[in-house]
Amino acid sequence: MQPFRADLHIHTLLSPCGDLEMSPANIVKAAAQRNIQILGIADHNSTKHGPLVQKLAQKEGIFTLCGAEVTTKEEAHCLTFFETLESLAQFQQYLDEHLAKIKNDPKYFGCQVVIDEQEMIVEEVEHLLISAINQSLDQVEKKVHELNGLFIPAHIDRPKYSLTSQLGFVPPDIKADALEISKHTTRDEIVKKFPYLDPFTFIRSSDAHFPHDIGQTTTIFELEELTFDEIRMALKKEKGRRVFLNDE
Ligand SMILES: [Zn+2]
Ligand SMILES: [Zn+2]
């Protein structure tokens, strides 16, 4: 078993709040410099930059989980990741169907562009990506699992856009593959507050919006090799694979 350092919550410049310096190439460069071996690309309600990051990261031996940070109807953020580009595309279609059709004002919210390997703009996303989709937490979870993906409620301790801020608690029966906590808390603190969460796997990530954030907060995965299946097994604590936070 080998340890791999993961930062599973990174926004690219496609997120309106993501810095313009967050190009796929710059993200991979920063990850390589900081010895990150697993990247999670999770733009707000869009999966469109994952494949390019994955392509560039592969050359550096970095594994990429492609997905999105979905804003559910309850305004709770959830990380979602998919194994294949086919399932990623199917999830993108679902997001397109269910995102509120509010026009983005780039001057106010920031621009939402998809770029190619030459850093040329290939698409400007018209609808505001930080609004909620019209699907509930349960509906999003169901869709992600139908596509054999990973469903991880984001920064559950945060006072905004989290399960605890929107619902007041984490539903005990939530079918989450893991729960993400922010750098502002520890697993012990959360479990003390919500003892029924003890059996869950926790991850912690940077929620990077700027290049200097990447790899500042990480989770360690102990795996046999770097594959999606191994990552899933580690989250499920199967066959000796495991996940731990730096302070555990
Ligand atoms: Zn968030
Ligand atoms: Zn985020």
XYZ file of N, CA and C and ligand atoms in Angstrom:
746
model
N 0.849 -1.206 0.000
C 0.000 0.000 0.000
C 0.882 1.252 0.000
N 0.458 2.234 -0.765
C 1.252 3.467 -0.864
C 0.404 4.682 -0.515
N 0.985 5.687 0.135
C 0.207 6.913 0.401
C 0.222 7.857 -0.812
N -0.928 8.436 -1.097
C -1.042 9.420 -2.176
C -1.719 10.674 -1.610
N -1.130 11.836 -1.916
C -1.696 13.085 -1.418
C -2.752 13.609 -2.390
N -3.927 13.908 -1.839
C -5.053 14.336 -2.681
C -5.568 15.711 -2.262
N -5.897 16.496 -3.267
C -6.662 17.727 -3.032
C -7.857 17.636 -3.970
N -9.012 17.314 -3.398
C -10.180 16.945 -4.212
C -11.210 18.059 -4.391
N -10.807 19.285 -4.165
C -11.798 20.357 -4.329
C -11.104 21.586 -4.910
N -11.049 21.595 -6.249
C -10.352 22.674 -6.944
C -11.264 23.268 -8.013
N -11.364 24.591 -7.992
C -12.133 25.310 -9.015
C -11.192 25.801 -10.100
N -11.659 25.772 -11.341
C -10.869 26.358 -12.424
C -11.441 27.746 -12.724
N -10.864 28.409 -13.712
C -11.372 29.733 -14.096
C -12.787 29.677 -14.663
N -13.310 28.486 -14.922
C -14.694 28.356 -15.373
C -15.697 28.756 -14.279
N -15.348 28.512 -13.018
C -16.216 28.979 -11.930
C -16.116 30.505 -11.900
N -17.252 31.200 -11.797
C -17.171 32.656 -11.836
C -16.268 33.220 -10.729
N -16.191 32.498 -9.624
C -15.377 32.943 -8.494
C -13.935 32.425 -8.601
N -13.643 31.593 -9.590
C -12.289 31.058 -9.760
C -11.391 32.110 -10.410
N -10.179 32.264 -9.900
C -9.236 33.246 -10.426
C -8.903 32.937 -11.893
N -8.649 33.985 -12.676
C -8.317 33.787 -14.095
C -7.023 33.002 -14.271
N -6.194 32.997 -13.234
C -4.949 32.215 -13.292
C -5.199 30.712 -13.125
N -6.436 30.321 -12.811
C -6.739 28.900 -12.582
C -6.994 28.171 -13.904
N -6.063 28.254 -14.800
C -6.175 27.506 -16.052
C -5.797 26.063 -15.767
N -6.275 25.120 -16.580
C -5.881 23.723 -16.370
C -4.359 23.563 -16.266
N -3.608 24.253 -17.130
C -2.138 24.106 -17.112
C -1.555 24.613 -15.785
N -2.037 25.769 -15.314
C -1.510 26.312 -14.047
C -1.876 25.438 -12.850
N -3.063 24.844 -12.903
C -3.488 23.968 -11.806
C -2.564 22.750 -11.727
N -2.288 22.165 -12.886
C -1.423 20.974 -12.917
C -0.007 21.338 -12.457
N 0.473 22.499 -12.896
C 1.814 22.952 -12.505
C 1.896 23.104 -10.973
N 0.908 23.770 -10.406
C 0.910 23.983 -8.949
C 0.817 22.646 -8.210
N -0.015 21.736 -8.725
C -0.179 20.430 -8.069
C 1.133 19.644 -8.104
N 1.818 19.703 -9.248
C 3.088 18.975 -9.375
C 4.124 19.563 -8.408
N 4.176 20.875 -8.327
C 5.130 21.534 -7.420
C 4.875 21.160 -5.971
N 3.601 20.966 -5.629
C 3.254 20.677 -4.222
C 3.065 19.197 -3.951
N 3.509 18.379 -4.903
C 3.501 16.945 -4.662
C 2.105 16.367 -4.435
N 1.146 16.905 -5.180
C -0.223 16.375 -5.117
C -0.335 15.284 -6.175
N -0.818 14.114 -5.776
C -0.910 13.004 -6.724
C -2.333 12.724 -7.209
N -3.318 13.273 -6.467
C -4.712 13.112 -6.899
C -5.388 14.484 -6.843
N -5.932 14.903 -7.979
C -6.625 16.189 -8.067
C -8.115 15.938 -8.252
N -8.953 16.732 -7.610
C -10.389 16.691 -7.880
C -10.790 18.029 -8.485
N -11.350 17.991 -9.690
C -11.760 19.227 -10.355
C -13.267 19.363 -10.193
N -13.663 20.429 -9.479
C -15.069 20.568 -9.097
C -15.513 22.022 -9.257
N -15.798 22.396 -10.504
C -16.349 23.734 -10.732
C -17.816 23.745 -10.322
N -18.309 24.947 -10.040
C -19.716 25.070 -9.674
C -20.601 24.635 -10.841
N -21.381 23.586 -10.609
C -22.397 23.119 -11.559
C -21.889 22.937 -12.989
N -20.625 22.623 -13.153
C -20.104 22.330 -14.497
C -18.923 21.376 -14.412
N -18.875 20.488 -15.399
C -17.805 19.477 -15.428
C -16.804 19.757 -16.552
N -16.964 20.908 -17.228
C -16.341 21.055 -18.557
C -14.815 21.200 -18.586
N -14.173 21.556 -17.466
C -12.710 21.655 -17.517
C -11.988 20.389 -17.035
N -12.762 19.439 -16.489
C -12.127 18.227 -15.965
C -11.278 17.482 -16.996
N -11.841 17.205 -18.192
C -11.082 16.394 -19.154
C -9.740 17.016 -19.557
N -9.665 18.338 -19.699
C -8.386 18.955 -20.079
C -7.382 18.871 -18.918
N -7.865 19.114 -17.712
C -6.957 18.962 -16.555
C -6.433 17.527 -16.521
N -7.345 16.574 -16.723
C -6.964 15.159 -16.698
C -5.882 14.850 -17.738
N -6.047 15.380 -18.921
C -5.092 15.137 -20.009
C -3.711 15.703 -19.638
N -3.691 16.942 -19.116
C -2.413 17.578 -18.782
C -1.779 16.933 -17.545
N -2.627 16.551 -16.593
C -2.123 15.982 -15.335
C -1.496 14.601 -15.563
N -2.076 13.867 -16.498
C -1.588 12.526 -16.814
C -0.098 12.551 -17.171
N 0.311 13.593 -17.898
C 1.718 13.726 -18.313
C 2.641 13.906 -17.113
N 2.082 14.386 -15.993
C 2.877 14.594 -14.773
C 2.702 13.438 -13.792
N 1.969 12.420 -14.222
C 1.711 11.291 -13.328
C 0.714 11.610 -12.228
N -0.088 12.636 -12.462
C -1.108 13.018 -11.467
C -2.456 12.472 -11.924
N -3.186 11.865 -10.981
C -4.501 11.289 -11.282
C -5.573 12.360 -11.051
N -6.531 12.459 -11.982
C -7.575 13.485 -11.838
C -8.953 12.863 -11.693
N -9.674 13.302 -10.684
C -11.087 12.965 -10.569
C -11.852 14.125 -11.201
N -12.649 13.815 -12.225
C -13.418 14.848 -12.917
C -14.840 14.866 -12.379
N -15.335 16.064 -12.096
C -16.703 16.158 -11.606
C -17.136 17.597 -11.510
N -17.984 17.868 -10.518
C -18.489 19.230 -10.327
C -18.844 19.405 -8.851
N -18.913 20.662 -8.422
C -19.491 20.973 -7.111
C -20.909 21.457 -7.389
N -21.853 20.592 -7.075
C -23.252 20.877 -7.392
C -23.890 21.678 -6.256
N -24.679 22.679 -6.632
C -25.508 23.381 -5.644
C -26.903 22.788 -5.743
N -27.309 22.057 -4.728
C -28.634 21.419 -4.769
C -29.721 22.464 -4.521
N -30.960 22.033 -4.686
C -32.119 22.899 -4.450
C -32.078 23.529 -3.044
N -31.520 22.764 -2.086
C -31.433 23.269 -0.708
C -30.286 24.263 -0.551
N -29.553 24.533 -1.643
C -28.353 25.374 -1.631
C -27.233 24.766 -0.801
N -27.148 23.450 -0.822
C -26.042 22.745 -0.178
C -25.075 22.309 -1.280
N -23.794 22.558 -1.079
C -22.790 22.169 -2.076
C -22.372 20.707 -1.895
N -22.274 19.991 -3.019
C -21.860 18.585 -2.976
C -20.835 18.322 -4.060
N -19.753 17.655 -3.695
C -18.757 17.257 -4.690
C -19.239 15.974 -5.352
N -19.042 15.910 -6.666
C -19.439 14.722 -7.421
C -18.289 14.376 -8.371
N -17.982 13.099 -8.484
C -16.884 12.691 -9.376
C -17.284 11.453 -10.163
N -16.767 11.354 -11.402
C -17.158 10.270 -12.306
C -15.937 9.580 -12.900
N -16.123 8.278 -13.144
C -14.981 7.471 -13.578
C -14.671 7.645 -15.065
N -15.724 7.759 -15.875
C -15.478 7.799 -17.321
C -15.944 9.140 -17.896
N -15.403 9.480 -19.055
C -15.813 10.724 -19.710
C -17.261 10.616 -20.178
N -17.727 9.374 -20.448
C -19.131 9.169 -20.849
C -20.071 9.539 -19.689
N -19.755 9.029 -18.503
C -20.647 9.342 -17.375
C -20.530 10.822 -17.000
N -19.356 11.397 -17.183
C -19.178 12.835 -16.934
C -20.068 13.640 -17.891
N -20.096 13.235 -19.156
C -20.914 13.936 -20.150
C -22.402 13.782 -19.832
N -22.775 12.589 -19.353
C -24.191 12.387 -18.995
C -24.581 13.263 -17.810
N -23.645 13.413 -16.877
C -23.947 14.260 -15.720
C -24.017 15.727 -16.155
N -23.169 16.120 -17.091
C -23.207 17.492 -17.611
C -24.578 17.795 -18.229
N -25.096 16.803 -18.938
C -26.419 16.963 -19.550
C -27.491 17.190 -18.465
N -27.379 16.418 -17.397
C -28.303 16.557 -16.255
C -28.194 17.962 -15.650
N -26.956 18.454 -15.489
C -26.764 19.798 -14.939
C -27.380 20.847 -15.875
N -27.124 20.706 -17.163
C -27.674 21.658 -18.147
C -29.196 21.686 -18.088
N -29.791 20.511 -17.900
C -31.256 20.427 -17.844
C -31.814 21.117 -16.609
N -31.071 21.069 -15.511
C -31.656 21.477 -14.234
C -31.126 22.790 -13.648
N -30.125 23.389 -14.295
C -29.613 24.661 -13.784
C -30.607 25.780 -14.118
N -30.803 26.693 -13.152
C -31.686 27.836 -13.395
C -31.110 28.657 -14.545
N -32.001 29.116 -15.418
C -31.530 29.833 -16.611
C -31.427 31.338 -16.307
N -30.463 31.649 -15.454
C -30.216 33.056 -15.093
C -28.949 33.480 -15.828
N -29.024 34.553 -16.562
C -27.866 34.975 -17.351
C -26.751 35.476 -16.424
N -25.534 35.036 -16.692
C -24.398 35.513 -15.887
C -24.064 36.951 -16.274
N -23.748 37.765 -15.264
C -23.216 39.103 -15.520
C -21.737 39.052 -15.145
N -20.854 38.904 -16.150
C -19.431 38.716 -15.840
C -18.832 39.849 -15.018
N -19.358 41.070 -15.186
C -18.804 42.193 -14.427
C -19.083 42.032 -12.939
N -20.198 41.419 -12.637
C -20.591 41.277 -11.233
C -20.095 39.963 -10.621
N -20.289 38.864 -11.349
C -19.950 37.542 -10.783
C -18.586 37.013 -11.239
N -18.085 37.507 -12.356
C -16.845 36.960 -12.914
C -17.174 36.180 -14.172
N -16.167 35.955 -15.025
C -16.474 35.297 -16.295
C -16.470 33.778 -16.132
N -17.120 33.103 -17.050
C -17.297 31.638 -17.014
C -16.858 31.077 -18.355
N -15.570 30.862 -18.506
C -15.106 30.405 -19.814
C -14.446 29.038 -19.745
N -14.608 28.308 -20.860
C -13.912 27.033 -21.049
C -12.797 27.324 -22.045
N -11.569 26.874 -21.725
C -10.454 27.114 -22.648
C -9.893 25.781 -23.136
N -9.122 25.862 -24.220
C -8.505 24.635 -24.741
C -7.032 24.586 -24.341
N -6.322 23.620 -24.878
C -4.923 23.420 -24.489
C -4.046 24.625 -24.835
N -4.437 25.352 -25.883
C -3.685 26.553 -26.280
C -4.147 27.780 -25.500
N -5.021 27.569 -24.523
C -5.591 28.633 -23.690
C -6.426 29.608 -24.518
N -7.054 29.097 -25.568
C -8.010 29.897 -26.340
C -9.393 29.588 -25.779
N -10.235 30.616 -25.719
C -11.601 30.412 -25.212
C -12.407 29.617 -26.226
N -12.973 28.474 -25.795
C -13.791 27.682 -26.705
C -15.281 27.828 -26.392
N -15.572 28.303 -25.195
C -16.986 28.486 -24.840
C -17.103 29.477 -23.695
N -18.118 30.332 -23.779
C -18.439 31.168 -22.636
C -19.799 30.685 -22.132
N -19.842 30.203 -20.896
C -21.091 29.634 -20.382
C -22.036 30.778 -20.019
N -23.243 30.723 -20.585
C -24.168 31.852 -20.515
C -24.881 31.949 -19.160
N -25.283 30.769 -18.648
C -26.094 30.812 -17.421
C -25.227 30.765 -16.178
N -25.634 31.547 -15.197
C -24.860 31.686 -13.958
C -24.668 30.329 -13.270
N -23.413 29.948 -13.118
C -23.123 28.610 -12.590
C -23.248 28.512 -11.076
N -23.261 29.659 -10.391
C -23.327 29.514 -8.919
C -24.760 29.468 -8.389
N -25.761 29.523 -9.282
C -27.113 29.361 -8.728
C -27.372 27.883 -8.455
N -28.517 27.616 -7.808
C -28.836 26.224 -7.465
C -29.465 25.538 -8.664
N -29.326 24.219 -8.732
C -30.089 23.470 -9.719
C -31.426 23.109 -9.053
N -32.412 22.715 -9.845
C -33.740 22.476 -9.266
C -33.916 21.019 -8.815
N -32.841 20.421 -8.336
C -32.865 19.032 -7.875
C -32.435 18.985 -6.408
N -33.122 18.131 -5.650
C -32.826 18.042 -4.215
C -31.550 17.227 -3.991
N -31.082 17.325 -2.771
C -29.928 16.549 -2.332
C -30.094 15.068 -2.679
N -31.273 14.512 -2.376
C -31.524 13.091 -2.636
C -31.524 12.790 -4.133
N -32.102 13.700 -4.901
C -32.138 13.490 -6.360
C -30.730 13.524 -6.959
N -29.906 14.450 -6.480
C -28.529 14.537 -6.997
C -27.757 13.274 -6.606
N -27.923 12.857 -5.368
C -27.232 11.639 -4.892
C -27.617 10.439 -5.763
N -28.908 10.332 -6.039
C -29.400 9.209 -6.837
C -28.810 9.233 -8.249
N -28.801 10.412 -8.847
C -28.270 10.550 -10.207
C -26.774 10.189 -10.241
N -26.027 10.704 -9.258
C -24.576 10.443 -9.222
C -24.329 8.938 -9.101
N -25.084 8.283 -8.233
C -24.861 6.849 -8.030
C -25.364 6.013 -9.211
N -26.405 6.482 -9.881
C -26.847 5.812 -11.122
C -25.707 5.778 -12.144
N -24.922 6.854 -12.144
C -23.795 6.958 -13.086
C -22.517 6.384 -12.479
N -22.680 5.684 -11.345
C -21.552 5.016 -10.700
C -20.472 5.991 -10.217
N -20.936 7.201 -9.857
C -19.984 8.227 -9.407
C -19.852 8.288 -7.898
N -19.087 9.275 -7.446
C -18.876 9.500 -6.010
C -19.626 10.767 -5.602
N -20.284 10.675 -4.442
C -21.112 11.775 -3.948
C -20.602 12.178 -2.564
N -20.087 13.401 -2.466
C -19.425 13.841 -1.224
C -19.908 15.250 -0.843
N -20.859 15.351 0.098
C -21.277 16.681 0.543
C -20.049 17.521 0.946
N -20.016 18.775 0.474
C -18.817 19.609 0.619
C -18.830 20.405 1.921
N -17.648 20.699 2.409
C -17.416 21.573 3.586
C -18.605 21.594 4.552
N -18.922 20.429 5.102
C -20.171 20.295 5.878
C -20.187 21.141 7.154
N -19.016 21.619 7.584
C -18.959 22.429 8.805
C -19.154 23.909 8.528
N -19.130 24.308 7.253
C -19.104 25.742 6.961
C -20.450 26.418 7.195
N -20.409 27.723 7.556
C -21.661 28.430 7.870
C -22.474 28.841 6.645
N -22.019 28.454 5.452
C -22.746 28.812 4.219
C -22.717 27.627 3.266
N -23.806 27.414 2.529
C -23.867 26.423 1.450
C -23.412 25.031 1.872
N -23.729 24.650 3.095
C -23.353 23.307 3.551
C -24.595 22.613 4.105
N -24.477 21.304 4.344
C -25.603 20.575 4.934
C -25.981 21.185 6.273
N -24.976 21.505 7.098
C -25.305 22.016 8.438
C -25.894 23.416 8.369
N -25.437 24.243 7.424
C -25.999 25.600 7.353
C -27.404 25.583 6.750
N -27.660 24.658 5.824
C -28.951 24.667 5.120
C -30.005 23.810 5.815
N -29.571 22.703 6.416
C -30.543 21.795 7.041
C -30.432 21.815 8.569
N -29.319 22.299 9.078
C -29.094 22.319 10.526
C -28.373 21.072 11.019
N -28.246 20.068 10.157
C -27.607 18.804 10.545
C -27.257 18.017 9.288
N -26.545 16.942 9.469
C -26.262 16.050 8.340
C -27.270 14.906 8.420
N -28.109 14.702 7.385
C -29.093 13.611 7.478
C -28.384 12.279 7.770
N -28.803 11.587 8.843
C -28.090 10.364 9.242
C -28.114 9.278 8.166
N -29.147 9.312 7.326
C -29.269 8.243 6.322
C -28.702 8.663 4.968
N -27.923 9.735 4.933
C -27.403 10.222 3.655
C -26.473 9.181 3.034
N -26.668 8.939 1.739
C -25.863 7.905 1.068
C -24.606 8.550 0.472
N -23.763 9.063 1.351
C -22.560 9.769 0.900
C -21.378 8.807 0.877
N -20.521 8.964 -0.125
C -19.299 8.147 -0.188
C -18.259 8.665 0.795
N -18.380 9.932 1.163
C -17.532 10.545 2.191
C -18.160 11.885 2.521
N -17.645 12.521 3.560
C -18.076 13.875 3.898
C -16.833 14.751 3.881
N -16.966 15.931 3.297
C -15.809 16.834 3.282
C -15.928 17.841 4.421
N -14.815 18.030 5.148
C -14.772 19.112 6.148
C -13.746 20.141 5.694
N -13.900 21.353 6.194
C -12.974 22.422 5.786
C -11.758 22.422 6.713
N -10.787 23.278 6.383
C -9.580 23.356 7.218
C -9.877 23.969 8.581
N -11.079 24.511 8.752
C -11.417 25.170 10.013
C -11.870 24.207 11.097
N -11.959 22.922 10.778
C -12.382 21.981 11.818
C -11.594 20.678 11.702
N -11.873 19.774 12.632
C -11.229 18.461 12.592
C -12.331 17.404 12.606
N -11.929 16.180 12.265
C -12.866 15.067 12.314
C -13.435 14.935 13.728
N -12.546 15.027 14.738
C -12.980 14.871 16.135
C -14.044 15.892 16.519
N -13.829 17.131 16.099
C -14.790 18.188 16.444
C -16.162 17.908 15.845
N -16.172 17.483 14.589
C -17.444 17.198 13.904
C -18.138 15.993 14.550
N -17.360 14.951 14.847
C -17.958 13.740 15.414
C -18.463 13.995 16.846
N -17.800 14.915 17.517
C -18.261 15.280 18.868
C -19.645 15.941 18.779
N -19.804 16.768 17.760
C -21.065 17.482 17.573
C -22.158 16.553 17.034
N -21.759 15.672 16.115
C -22.715 14.738 15.485
C -22.147 13.322 15.605
N -22.302 12.672 16.784
C -21.656 11.368 17.010
C -22.024 10.303 15.981
N -23.219 10.408 15.395
C -23.637 9.393 14.424
C -22.834 9.456 13.133
N -21.991 10.473 12.981
C -21.167 10.565 11.760
C -19.860 9.780 11.863
N -19.624 9.212 13.042
C -18.350 8.504 13.260
C -18.023 7.448 12.186
N -19.018 6.658 11.725
C -18.665 5.637 10.716
C -18.281 6.210 9.352
N -18.569 7.465 9.089
C -18.301 8.032 7.761
C -16.804 8.239 7.526
N -16.445 8.214 6.251
C -15.092 8.596 5.843
C -15.095 10.104 5.630
N -14.055 10.760 6.118
C -13.952 12.212 5.942
C -12.794 12.551 5.028
N -13.001 13.560 4.220
C -11.880 14.110 3.455
C -11.780 15.598 3.791
N -10.617 16.158 3.505
C -10.449 17.598 3.683
C -9.691 18.110 2.466
N -10.140 19.212 1.920
C -9.515 19.723 0.698
C -9.418 21.243 0.754
N -8.744 21.793 -0.257
C -8.440 23.227 -0.187
C -9.599 24.126 -0.619
N -10.532 23.617 -1.460
C -11.545 24.472 -2.091
C -10.828 25.638 -2.787
N -9.799 25.275 -3.567
C -8.922 26.296 -4.160
C -9.632 27.110 -5.223
N -9.504 28.422 -5.107
C -9.973 29.354 -6.139
C -8.800 30.108 -6.747
N -7.617 30.022 -6.119
C -6.399 30.698 -6.571
C -5.260 29.666 -6.593
N -4.293 29.836 -7.504
C -3.222 28.834 -7.592
C -2.513 28.568 -6.257
N -2.328 29.625 -5.457
C -1.597 29.403 -4.205
C -2.386 28.562 -3.189
N -3.706 28.405 -3.389
C -4.509 27.563 -2.473
C -4.272 26.067 -2.707
N -3.872 25.720 -3.922
C -3.830 24.298 -4.306
C -2.863 23.524 -3.417
N -3.352 22.453 -2.838
C -2.499 21.610 -2.008
C -2.255 22.147 -0.608
N -2.901 23.260 -0.251
C -2.711 23.789 1.113
C -3.413 22.890 2.143
N -4.472 22.222 1.705
C -5.217 21.324 2.585
C -5.401 20.020 1.816
N -4.993 18.928 2.424
C -4.998 17.672 1.662
C -5.522 16.495 2.492
N -5.778 15.422 1.783
C -6.203 14.153 2.382
C -5.254 13.084 1.844
N -4.916 12.124 2.691
C -4.028 11.046 2.234
C -4.864 9.797 1.927
N -4.627 9.232 0.751
C -5.261 7.968 0.363
C -4.192 6.883 0.379
N -4.474 5.776 1.042
C -3.563 4.629 0.981
C -4.140 3.608 0.015
N -3.425 3.414 -1.105
C -3.938 2.599 -2.209
C -2.864 1.655 -2.709
N -3.289 0.646 -3.435
C -2.339 -0.232 -4.131
C -1.822 0.467 -5.377
N -2.737 1.127 -6.093
C -2.348 1.877 -7.286
C -3.354 3.003 -7.494
N -2.983 3.913 -8.397
C -3.815 5.097 -8.597
C -4.905 4.855 -9.627
N -6.059 4.371 -9.164
C -7.195 4.197 -10.073
C -8.461 4.685 -9.365
N -9.485 4.930 -10.158
C -10.766 5.378 -9.602
C -11.315 4.334 -8.641
N -11.219 3.073 -9.046
C -11.733 1.977 -8.222
C -11.026 1.891 -6.874
N -9.711 2.066 -6.896
C -8.934 2.038 -5.644
C -9.366 3.197 -4.735
N -9.605 4.369 -5.341
C -10.043 5.536 -4.557
C -11.410 5.236 -3.932
N -12.290 4.626 -4.724
C -13.610 4.253 -4.198
C -13.464 3.242 -3.050
N -12.576 2.264 -3.245
C -12.364 1.263 -2.190
C -11.831 1.912 -0.907
N -10.933 2.885 -1.065
C -10.374 3.570 0.113
C -11.474 4.329 0.855
N -12.359 4.972 0.110
C -13.453 5.713 0.753
C -14.366 4.754 1.521
N -14.490 3.517 0.983
C -15.330 2.500 1.646
C -14.552 1.697 2.681
N -13.276 2.006 2.854
C -12.389 1.309 3.806
C -12.319 -0.192 3.498
N -12.203 -0.515 2.207
C -12.196 -1.923 1.794
C -10.775 -2.443 1.614
N -10.583 -3.712 1.935
C -9.341 -4.454 1.674
C -8.076 -3.676 2.043
N -8.102 -3.058 3.198
C -6.900 -2.384 3.698
C -6.665 -1.003 3.118
N -7.462 -0.621 2.106
C -7.331 0.750 1.596
C -7.933 1.687 2.623
N -7.370 2.876 2.752
C -7.960 3.817 3.686
C -7.641 5.256 3.323
N -8.347 6.124 4.019
C -8.245 7.561 3.796
C -7.986 8.186 5.152
N -7.040 9.075 5.258
C -6.908 9.795 6.527
C -6.513 11.241 6.340
N -6.887 12.037 7.338
C -6.582 13.471 7.316
C -5.217 13.652 7.970
N -4.574 14.758 7.667
C -3.204 14.962 8.163
C -3.105 14.950 9.693
N -4.195 15.306 10.367
C -4.113 15.370 11.829
C -4.691 14.120 12.513
N -4.967 13.077 11.744
C -5.505 11.840 12.344
C -4.364 10.906 12.747
Zn -18.679 25.174 -1.887
Zn -15.880 24.985 -3.875
